[in-house]
Amino acid sequence: MSKNIRIVIIEDDQIIREGYTLLIGQTEGYAVVNSYESFDDAAKTITDDNPDVILLDIELPGTNGIQAIPRLKRLLPHTYILILTVYESEKTIFEALANGASGYLTKNTPATRIVDSIREVKDGGGPMSVNIARMVIKSFQRNQESPLSKRETQILEQIAEGKSRSLIARDLFIDLETVRSHIKNIYLKLDVNSRADAIKTAKENKLI
Amino acid sequence: MSKNIRIVIIEDDQIIREGYTLLIGQTEGYAVVNSYESFDDAAKTITDDNPDVILLDIELPGTNGIQAIPRLKRLLPHTYILILTVYESEKTIFEALANGASGYLTKNTPATRIVDSIREVKDGGGPMSVNIARMVIKSFQRNQESPLSKRETQILEQIAEGKSRSLIARDLFIDLETVRSHIKNIYLKLDVNSRADAIKTAKENKLI
DNA sequence: TCAAAATCCCCCCAATAGGGTGATATCTCG
DNA sequence: CGAGATATCACCCTATTGGGGGGATTTTGA
């Protein structure tokens, strides 16, 4: 026995919604069990749909897609959420992922890729459009041209972990005064004069 | 005129290295300009190869792949690095990406996907194997069952930004003593008694 | 060989962190 | 409705910290 993957679509544009429904419904092994034009609409009955995967748009009337994610998660803890949107701003992407989305596709994604991604999400993958994946990877990467030396960077990291000077000194097997000295240089280079500002500046410039 | 994508392979296993060379060399538009069995070996002449993309293994004799990334970046600032390895530990993956890798594929990746990924990397994408992508996405996600209340989470975030109690109080428009009180509750719930430990525990459990 | 980096040392003092022990108002959920 | 969680504020204490000064020496890398 082969069970279909149960899919719900939340998308306000009727044309797109029906397009996806048709596309996915045609595909062997996939079943669109319901579709809604807003989260507020979906919230009432979506638990009865018992979907495996929800295709979710970001721009929705009322509750937007980002806000909808944690609520959907609460309604359906074991359902995967796949974002399908035109939004490509970094903020939106990271919010969506942080809120619990399992994948993020932009709307120019080819039909076959969408269908594949639904399967992928259900199999524990994390499908992303190429440009999204690039942004995600970039978010991990440090600034290569940091003004800070290795040691300074290392110490700044520990500061960002909330460690006191003495703890840092102990953990790095150096003197308390050395830590102090490094911190002074860090402040000089970053043109700040407090831990909070140093961390802020460092994060903004991806130094840590 | 169509220019080939210039590729260099750094991989210690001869069989695999020759396999990739053959596979990629056969493909229209791709040229393997050189291959090495270690970074230390490659370092001497790789700048002459002038590659667009480097396929890099993690487990290498001498300098390992992770350490090799920043050095390759220094030698060839405009070259993309694509990791191709059996390693799937979270630590390795995030280190590789943080060090400047543009993509991360595991060795069970189908041949066609490898070839596609090279193109993708050159076009500004960030190819990842499905399981890698899942880990990367998961790394963005918070623990849904945090013991901390919203306010406590918010305050813990500010602590992780290096802010002092008084700064937090000012920014949240609450009394210094209230901040204190929240922090005490955070410490209670996390069973810690310092900022550093709170941040550590919180990060381990993805509470922030 | 020469500059940058890393290491260590001293002064000062206000601010901070963390421990203890409370109170009160609101909110939420069964 | 009522218990428990949450958010707010108060005052006690003291050791530690953080940041601003001023320096010096050694190690390292290009």
Short mmCIF file of N, CA and C in Angstrom, two decimals, chain B residues 25-179:
data_model
loop_
_atom_site.label_atom_id
_atom_site.label_comp_id
_atom_site.label_asym_id
_atom_site.label_seq_id
_atom_site.Cartn_x
_atom_site.Cartn_y
_atom_site.Cartn_z
N GLY B 25 35.42 15.82 -16.55
CA GLY B 25 36.12 16.12 -17.78
C GLY B 25 35.29 15.78 -19.01
N GLN B 26 34.46 14.75 -18.85
CA GLN B 26 33.60 14.33 -19.96
C GLN B 26 32.50 15.32 -20.26
N THR B 27 32.17 16.11 -19.25
CA THR B 27 30.99 16.96 -19.38
C THR B 27 31.32 18.24 -20.13
N GLU B 28 30.48 18.55 -21.09
CA GLU B 28 30.60 19.76 -21.90
C GLU B 28 30.62 21.00 -21.01
N GLY B 29 31.60 21.84 -21.23
CA GLY B 29 31.64 23.11 -20.50
C GLY B 29 32.44 23.05 -19.22
N TYR B 30 32.94 21.86 -18.87
CA TYR B 30 33.71 21.72 -17.64
C TYR B 30 35.10 21.22 -17.98
N ALA B 31 36.11 21.74 -17.30
CA ALA B 31 37.46 21.25 -17.53
C ALA B 31 38.18 21.09 -16.19
N VAL B 32 38.65 19.88 -15.92
CA VAL B 32 39.48 19.67 -14.73
C VAL B 32 40.90 20.06 -15.10
N VAL B 33 41.36 21.20 -14.57
CA VAL B 33 42.66 21.69 -14.98
C VAL B 33 43.80 21.06 -14.19
N ASN B 34 43.47 20.53 -13.00
CA ASN B 34 44.50 19.87 -12.22
C ASN B 34 43.85 19.13 -11.05
N SER B 35 44.62 18.22 -10.45
CA SER B 35 44.12 17.57 -9.23
C SER B 35 45.29 17.25 -8.32
N TYR B 36 45.03 17.29 -7.02
CA TYR B 36 46.08 17.08 -6.02
C TYR B 36 45.60 16.12 -4.97
N GLU B 37 46.56 15.52 -4.26
CA GLU B 37 46.13 14.61 -3.21
C GLU B 37 46.23 15.21 -1.82
N SER B 38 46.67 16.45 -1.77
CA SER B 38 46.65 17.13 -0.48
C SER B 38 46.70 18.63 -0.71
N PHE B 39 46.32 19.38 0.32
CA PHE B 39 46.41 20.83 0.20
C PHE B 39 47.86 21.26 0.12
N ASP B 40 48.68 20.64 0.94
CA ASP B 40 50.09 21.02 1.00
C ASP B 40 50.73 20.88 -0.37
N ASP B 41 50.28 19.85 -1.07
CA ASP B 41 50.73 19.61 -2.42
C ASP B 41 50.20 20.70 -3.37
N ALA B 42 48.94 21.01 -3.19
CA ALA B 42 48.27 21.97 -4.09
C ALA B 42 48.81 23.38 -3.92
N ALA B 43 49.15 23.72 -2.67
CA ALA B 43 49.49 25.11 -2.34
C ALA B 43 50.56 25.69 -3.26
N LYS B 44 51.48 24.83 -3.68
CA LYS B 44 52.62 25.32 -4.46
C LYS B 44 52.21 25.87 -5.83
N THR B 45 51.33 25.15 -6.49
CA THR B 45 51.08 25.51 -7.90
C THR B 45 49.64 25.87 -8.22
N ILE B 46 48.76 25.81 -7.23
CA ILE B 46 47.33 25.95 -7.56
C ILE B 46 46.98 27.33 -8.11
N THR B 47 47.77 28.34 -7.73
CA THR B 47 47.47 29.67 -8.27
C THR B 47 47.65 29.70 -9.79
N ASP B 48 48.59 28.87 -10.29
CA ASP B 48 48.79 28.81 -11.75
C ASP B 48 47.61 28.14 -12.46
N ASP B 49 46.93 27.27 -11.72
CA ASP B 49 45.79 26.56 -12.32
C ASP B 49 44.63 27.51 -12.57
N ASN B 50 44.60 28.57 -11.76
CA ASN B 50 43.55 29.57 -11.89
C ASN B 50 42.13 28.97 -11.99
N PRO B 51 41.75 28.18 -10.99
CA PRO B 51 40.45 27.51 -11.09
C PRO B 51 39.29 28.45 -10.76
N ASP B 52 38.13 28.13 -11.31
CA ASP B 52 36.89 28.81 -10.91
C ASP B 52 36.31 28.16 -9.66
N VAL B 53 36.41 26.84 -9.65
CA VAL B 53 35.84 26.07 -8.54
C VAL B 53 36.82 25.01 -8.09
N ILE B 54 36.95 24.86 -6.77
CA ILE B 54 37.78 23.79 -6.21
C ILE B 54 36.87 22.77 -5.53
N LEU B 55 37.02 21.52 -5.92
CA LEU B 55 36.34 20.44 -5.20
C LEU B 55 37.28 19.99 -4.09
N LEU B 56 36.81 20.09 -2.86
CA LEU B 56 37.71 19.87 -1.73
C LEU B 56 37.19 18.78 -0.81
N ASP B 57 38.06 17.85 -0.49
CA ASP B 57 37.75 16.80 0.48
C ASP B 57 38.09 17.32 1.88
N ILE B 58 37.47 16.75 2.91
CA ILE B 58 37.79 17.18 4.27
C ILE B 58 38.97 16.39 4.83
N GLU B 59 38.90 15.09 4.70
CA GLU B 59 39.96 14.25 5.26
C GLU B 59 41.14 14.18 4.28
N LEU B 60 42.15 14.94 4.62
CA LEU B 60 43.33 14.99 3.77
C LEU B 60 44.57 14.78 4.62
N PRO B 61 45.62 14.19 4.05
CA PRO B 61 46.88 14.09 4.79
C PRO B 61 47.48 15.49 4.98
N GLY B 62 48.07 15.72 6.14
CA GLY B 62 48.62 17.06 6.43
C GLY B 62 47.50 18.02 6.77
N THR B 63 47.51 19.17 6.13
CA THR B 63 46.46 20.17 6.34
C THR B 63 45.11 19.58 5.93
N ASN B 64 44.17 19.56 6.86
CA ASN B 64 42.87 19.01 6.47
C ASN B 64 42.03 20.04 5.71
N GLY B 65 40.92 19.57 5.17
CA GLY B 65 40.12 20.40 4.29
C GLY B 65 39.61 21.67 4.95
N ILE B 66 39.19 21.54 6.20
CA ILE B 66 38.67 22.71 6.93
C ILE B 66 39.73 23.79 7.02
N GLN B 67 40.93 23.39 7.42
CA GLN B 67 42.02 24.35 7.55
C GLN B 67 42.43 24.90 6.19
N ALA B 68 42.25 24.07 5.18
CA ALA B 68 42.68 24.46 3.84
C ALA B 68 41.82 25.59 3.27
N ILE B 69 40.55 25.63 3.67
CA ILE B 69 39.63 26.61 3.07
C ILE B 69 40.13 28.05 3.15
N PRO B 70 40.43 28.56 4.36
CA PRO B 70 40.87 29.94 4.40
C PRO B 70 42.17 30.18 3.65
N ARG B 71 43.02 29.19 3.64
CA ARG B 71 44.29 29.36 2.93
C ARG B 71 44.06 29.40 1.42
N LEU B 72 43.20 28.55 0.96
CA LEU B 72 42.86 28.58 -0.47
C LEU B 72 42.24 29.93 -0.83
N LYS B 73 41.38 30.40 0.06
CA LYS B 73 40.73 31.69 -0.15
C LYS B 73 41.77 32.81 -0.27
N ARG B 74 42.83 32.69 0.51
CA ARG B 74 43.86 33.72 0.47
C ARG B 74 44.66 33.63 -0.83
N LEU B 75 44.91 32.39 -1.25
CA LEU B 75 45.64 32.19 -2.50
C LEU B 75 44.80 32.59 -3.71
N LEU B 76 43.51 32.26 -3.62
CA LEU B 76 42.61 32.48 -4.77
C LEU B 76 41.31 33.10 -4.27
N PRO B 77 41.32 34.40 -4.08
CA PRO B 77 40.17 35.05 -3.44
C PRO B 77 38.86 34.91 -4.22
N HIS B 78 38.95 34.70 -5.52
CA HIS B 78 37.72 34.69 -6.31
C HIS B 78 37.28 33.29 -6.70
N THR B 79 37.94 32.30 -6.12
CA THR B 79 37.59 30.92 -6.44
C THR B 79 36.56 30.39 -5.45
N TYR B 80 35.59 29.66 -5.97
CA TYR B 80 34.59 29.05 -5.10
C TYR B 80 35.07 27.69 -4.64
N ILE B 81 34.72 27.37 -3.40
CA ILE B 81 35.12 26.08 -2.84
C ILE B 81 33.89 25.24 -2.56
N LEU B 82 33.90 24.06 -3.12
CA LEU B 82 32.78 23.14 -2.94
C LEU B 82 33.29 21.91 -2.18
N ILE B 83 32.74 21.69 -1.01
CA ILE B 83 33.17 20.55 -0.20
C ILE B 83 32.48 19.28 -0.68
N LEU B 84 33.26 18.25 -0.79
CA LEU B 84 32.76 16.97 -1.27
C LEU B 84 33.36 15.92 -0.33
N THR B 85 32.57 15.40 0.58
CA THR B 85 33.14 14.58 1.64
C THR B 85 32.15 13.58 2.20
N VAL B 86 32.66 12.67 3.02
CA VAL B 86 31.76 11.75 3.70
C VAL B 86 31.34 12.29 5.08
N TYR B 87 32.08 13.32 5.54
CA TYR B 87 31.81 13.88 6.86
C TYR B 87 30.44 14.53 6.93
N GLU B 88 29.68 14.18 7.95
CA GLU B 88 28.36 14.79 8.09
C GLU B 88 28.14 15.32 9.49
N SER B 89 29.22 15.48 10.24
CA SER B 89 29.03 15.99 11.59
C SER B 89 28.72 17.48 11.53
N GLU B 90 27.82 17.91 12.38
CA GLU B 90 27.40 19.31 12.38
C GLU B 90 28.58 20.24 12.50
N LYS B 91 29.49 19.89 13.39
CA LYS B 91 30.63 20.74 13.63
C LYS B 91 31.42 20.96 12.34
N THR B 92 31.72 19.88 11.67
CA THR B 92 32.49 19.96 10.43
C THR B 92 31.78 20.83 9.39
N ILE B 93 30.49 20.60 9.25
CA ILE B 93 29.72 21.34 8.25
C ILE B 93 29.77 22.84 8.52
N PHE B 94 29.48 23.21 9.77
CA PHE B 94 29.41 24.63 10.07
C PHE B 94 30.79 25.28 10.02
N GLU B 95 31.79 24.53 10.39
CA GLU B 95 33.15 25.06 10.28
C GLU B 95 33.51 25.32 8.83
N ALA B 96 33.16 24.37 7.99
CA ALA B 96 33.46 24.51 6.57
C ALA B 96 32.77 25.74 5.99
N LEU B 97 31.50 25.90 6.30
CA LEU B 97 30.75 27.03 5.77
C LEU B 97 31.27 28.34 6.36
N ALA B 98 31.57 28.32 7.65
CA ALA B 98 32.07 29.53 8.29
C ALA B 98 33.42 29.93 7.71
N ASN B 99 34.21 28.94 7.34
CA ASN B 99 35.54 29.23 6.80
C ASN B 99 35.51 29.72 5.36
N GLY B 100 34.35 29.58 4.71
CA GLY B 100 34.25 30.15 3.38
C GLY B 100 33.86 29.20 2.27
N ALA B 101 33.45 27.97 2.62
CA ALA B 101 32.99 27.06 1.58
C ALA B 101 31.67 27.58 1.01
N SER B 102 31.47 27.36 -0.28
CA SER B 102 30.26 27.85 -0.93
C SER B 102 29.19 26.78 -1.09
N GLY B 103 29.55 25.55 -0.80
CA GLY B 103 28.60 24.47 -0.91
C GLY B 103 29.13 23.25 -0.18
N TYR B 104 28.25 22.27 0.10
CA TYR B 104 28.68 21.12 0.87
C TYR B 104 27.91 19.89 0.39
N LEU B 105 28.62 19.00 -0.27
CA LEU B 105 27.99 17.78 -0.77
C LEU B 105 28.59 16.56 -0.10
N THR B 106 27.76 15.59 0.17
CA THR B 106 28.28 14.33 0.69
C THR B 106 28.57 13.40 -0.48
N LYS B 107 29.40 12.41 -0.22
CA LYS B 107 29.94 11.65 -1.34
C LYS B 107 28.96 10.69 -1.99
N ASN B 108 27.81 10.52 -1.35
CA ASN B 108 26.79 9.68 -2.00
C ASN B 108 25.99 10.46 -3.03
N THR B 109 26.37 11.72 -3.23
CA THR B 109 25.66 12.57 -4.20
C THR B 109 25.80 11.99 -5.61
N PRO B 110 24.69 11.90 -6.34
CA PRO B 110 24.74 11.38 -7.71
C PRO B 110 25.64 12.24 -8.59
N ALA B 111 26.26 11.60 -9.55
CA ALA B 111 27.22 12.28 -10.43
C ALA B 111 26.61 13.53 -11.07
N THR B 112 25.41 13.41 -11.56
CA THR B 112 24.80 14.56 -12.25
C THR B 112 24.61 15.73 -11.29
N ARG B 113 24.29 15.41 -10.06
CA ARG B 113 24.10 16.46 -9.06
C ARG B 113 25.41 17.18 -8.77
N ILE B 114 26.50 16.44 -8.77
CA ILE B 114 27.80 17.06 -8.55
C ILE B 114 28.11 18.05 -9.66
N VAL B 115 27.90 17.60 -10.87
CA VAL B 115 28.17 18.46 -12.02
C VAL B 115 27.27 19.70 -11.97
N ASP B 116 26.00 19.49 -11.67
CA ASP B 116 25.07 20.62 -11.55
C ASP B 116 25.52 21.59 -10.46
N SER B 117 26.02 21.03 -9.37
CA SER B 117 26.39 21.86 -8.23
C SER B 117 27.58 22.76 -8.54
N ILE B 118 28.46 22.26 -9.36
CA ILE B 118 29.62 23.08 -9.75
C ILE B 118 29.14 24.31 -10.51
N ARG B 119 28.23 24.08 -11.40
CA ARG B 119 27.64 25.18 -12.16
C ARG B 119 26.92 26.13 -11.21
N GLU B 120 26.18 25.54 -10.30
CA GLU B 120 25.37 26.33 -9.35
C GLU B 120 26.25 27.24 -8.50
N VAL B 121 27.34 26.67 -8.02
CA VAL B 121 28.27 27.42 -7.19
C VAL B 121 28.83 28.60 -7.97
N LYS B 122 29.13 28.36 -9.23
CA LYS B 122 29.71 29.41 -10.06
C LYS B 122 28.67 30.50 -10.36
N ASP B 123 27.40 30.10 -10.38
CA ASP B 123 26.33 31.05 -10.65
C ASP B 123 25.81 31.71 -9.37
N GLY B 124 26.55 31.54 -8.28
CA GLY B 124 26.16 32.22 -7.04
C GLY B 124 25.17 31.45 -6.18
N GLY B 125 25.00 30.17 -6.46
CA GLY B 125 24.12 29.36 -5.63
C GLY B 125 24.90 28.78 -4.46
N GLY B 126 24.21 27.98 -3.65
CA GLY B 126 24.86 27.34 -2.52
C GLY B 126 24.39 25.91 -2.38
N PRO B 127 24.87 25.04 -3.25
CA PRO B 127 24.37 23.67 -3.25
C PRO B 127 24.72 22.91 -1.98
N MET B 128 23.74 22.16 -1.51
CA MET B 128 23.97 21.31 -0.33
C MET B 128 23.23 20.00 -0.54
N SER B 129 23.79 18.93 -0.01
CA SER B 129 23.05 17.68 0.00
C SER B 129 21.82 17.86 0.89
N VAL B 130 20.79 17.06 0.63
CA VAL B 130 19.53 17.26 1.35
C VAL B 130 19.71 17.18 2.87
N ASN B 131 20.49 16.23 3.31
CA ASN B 131 20.68 16.08 4.76
C ASN B 131 21.46 17.25 5.35
N ILE B 132 22.39 17.77 4.57
CA ILE B 132 23.14 18.95 5.01
C ILE B 132 22.20 20.15 5.11
N ALA B 133 21.39 20.32 4.09
CA ALA B 133 20.45 21.44 4.08
C ALA B 133 19.52 21.37 5.29
N ARG B 134 19.14 20.17 5.64
CA ARG B 134 18.26 20.01 6.79
C ARG B 134 18.97 20.47 8.08
N MET B 135 20.22 20.08 8.22
CA MET B 135 20.99 20.49 9.41
C MET B 135 21.13 22.00 9.45
N VAL B 136 21.42 22.55 8.30
CA VAL B 136 21.62 24.00 8.22
C VAL B 136 20.33 24.72 8.62
N ILE B 137 19.23 24.25 8.09
CA ILE B 137 17.94 24.89 8.42
C ILE B 137 17.62 24.68 9.89
N LYS B 138 17.86 23.49 10.36
CA LYS B 138 17.59 23.22 11.78
C LYS B 138 18.39 24.14 12.68
N SER B 139 19.57 24.50 12.23
CA SER B 139 20.42 25.35 13.06
C SER B 139 19.81 26.73 13.27
N PHE B 140 18.87 27.10 12.41
CA PHE B 140 18.21 28.38 12.57
C PHE B 140 17.05 28.30 13.57
N GLN B 141 16.57 27.09 13.78
CA GLN B 141 15.31 26.96 14.50
C GLN B 141 15.47 26.88 16.00
N ARG B 142 14.54 27.49 16.68
CA ARG B 142 14.54 27.51 18.14
C ARG B 142 13.83 26.28 18.69
N ASN B 143 14.13 26.01 19.93
CA ASN B 143 13.43 24.98 20.66
C ASN B 143 12.02 25.48 20.98
N GLN B 144 11.03 24.74 20.50
CA GLN B 144 9.63 25.16 20.71
C GLN B 144 9.22 25.05 22.17
N GLU B 145 9.87 24.11 22.86
CA GLU B 145 9.46 23.87 24.25
C GLU B 145 10.42 24.50 25.25
N SER B 146 10.68 25.77 25.05
CA SER B 146 11.54 26.49 25.96
C SER B 146 10.88 26.61 27.32
N PRO B 147 11.64 26.42 28.38
CA PRO B 147 11.08 26.63 29.72
C PRO B 147 10.91 28.12 30.03
N LEU B 148 11.53 28.95 29.21
CA LEU B 148 11.53 30.39 29.49
C LEU B 148 10.30 31.07 28.91
N SER B 149 9.83 32.07 29.63
CA SER B 149 8.73 32.88 29.11
C SER B 149 9.28 33.82 28.02
N LYS B 150 8.36 34.47 27.31
CA LYS B 150 8.76 35.40 26.25
C LYS B 150 9.71 36.47 26.78
N ARG B 151 9.29 37.07 27.88
CA ARG B 151 10.09 38.15 28.45
C ARG B 151 11.47 37.65 28.85
N GLU B 152 11.49 36.49 29.45
CA GLU B 152 12.77 35.93 29.89
C GLU B 152 13.68 35.65 28.68
N THR B 153 13.09 35.11 27.65
CA THR B 153 13.85 34.84 26.43
C THR B 153 14.42 36.13 25.87
N GLN B 154 13.58 37.13 25.86
CA GLN B 154 14.00 38.44 25.34
C GLN B 154 15.18 38.99 26.13
N ILE B 155 15.08 38.88 27.43
CA ILE B 155 16.15 39.39 28.29
C ILE B 155 17.42 38.56 28.13
N LEU B 156 17.26 37.26 28.02
CA LEU B 156 18.42 36.40 27.82
C LEU B 156 19.13 36.74 26.51
N GLU B 157 18.36 37.09 25.51
CA GLU B 157 18.96 37.51 24.24
C GLU B 157 19.82 38.75 24.41
N GLN B 158 19.31 39.67 25.20
CA GLN B 158 20.05 40.90 25.42
C GLN B 158 21.31 40.64 26.24
N ILE B 159 21.21 39.70 27.15
CA ILE B 159 22.40 39.31 27.91
C ILE B 159 23.44 38.74 26.96
N ALA B 160 22.96 37.94 26.00
CA ALA B 160 23.87 37.34 25.03
C ALA B 160 24.46 38.40 24.11
N GLU B 161 23.86 39.58 24.10
CA GLU B 161 24.43 40.68 23.32
C GLU B 161 25.39 41.51 24.16
N GLY B 162 25.65 41.04 25.36
CA GLY B 162 26.62 41.70 26.21
C GLY B 162 26.09 42.89 26.98
N LYS B 163 24.78 43.07 26.96
CA LYS B 163 24.23 44.25 27.64
C LYS B 163 24.22 44.08 29.15
N SER B 164 24.42 45.18 29.83
CA SER B 164 24.33 45.17 31.29
C SER B 164 22.86 45.25 31.70
N ARG B 165 22.63 44.94 32.96
CA ARG B 165 21.26 45.02 33.46
C ARG B 165 20.65 46.38 33.20
N SER B 166 21.41 47.41 33.51
CA SER B 166 20.84 48.75 33.40
C SER B 166 20.51 49.10 31.95
N LEU B 167 21.35 48.62 31.04
CA LEU B 167 21.07 48.88 29.62
C LEU B 167 19.80 48.16 29.19
N ILE B 168 19.67 46.93 29.64
CA ILE B 168 18.47 46.16 29.31
C ILE B 168 17.24 46.86 29.86
N ALA B 169 17.34 47.28 31.10
CA ALA B 169 16.22 47.97 31.73
C ALA B 169 15.81 49.18 30.92
N ARG B 170 16.80 49.96 30.50
CA ARG B 170 16.50 51.17 29.74
C ARG B 170 15.85 50.81 28.41
N ASP B 171 16.41 49.81 27.74
CA ASP B 171 15.90 49.46 26.41
C ASP B 171 14.51 48.84 26.45
N LEU B 172 14.18 48.18 27.53
CA LEU B 172 12.86 47.54 27.61
C LEU B 172 11.86 48.38 28.41
N PHE B 173 12.31 49.54 28.85
CA PHE B 173 11.45 50.45 29.62
C PHE B 173 10.89 49.80 30.87
N ILE B 174 11.72 49.05 31.56
CA ILE B 174 11.31 48.48 32.85
C ILE B 174 12.38 48.81 33.88
N ASP B 175 12.06 48.54 35.11
CA ASP B 175 12.96 48.89 36.20
C ASP B 175 14.15 47.94 36.24
N LEU B 176 15.27 48.48 36.74
CA LEU B 176 16.47 47.69 36.91
C LEU B 176 16.19 46.44 37.73
N GLU B 177 15.40 46.62 38.74
CA GLU B 177 15.09 45.50 39.63
C GLU B 177 14.26 44.42 38.94
N THR B 178 13.47 44.84 38.01
CA THR B 178 12.67 43.87 37.26
C THR B 178 13.57 43.01 36.39
N VAL B 179 14.54 43.65 35.79
CA VAL B 179 15.50 42.91 34.99
C VAL B 179 16.20 41.88 35.88
#
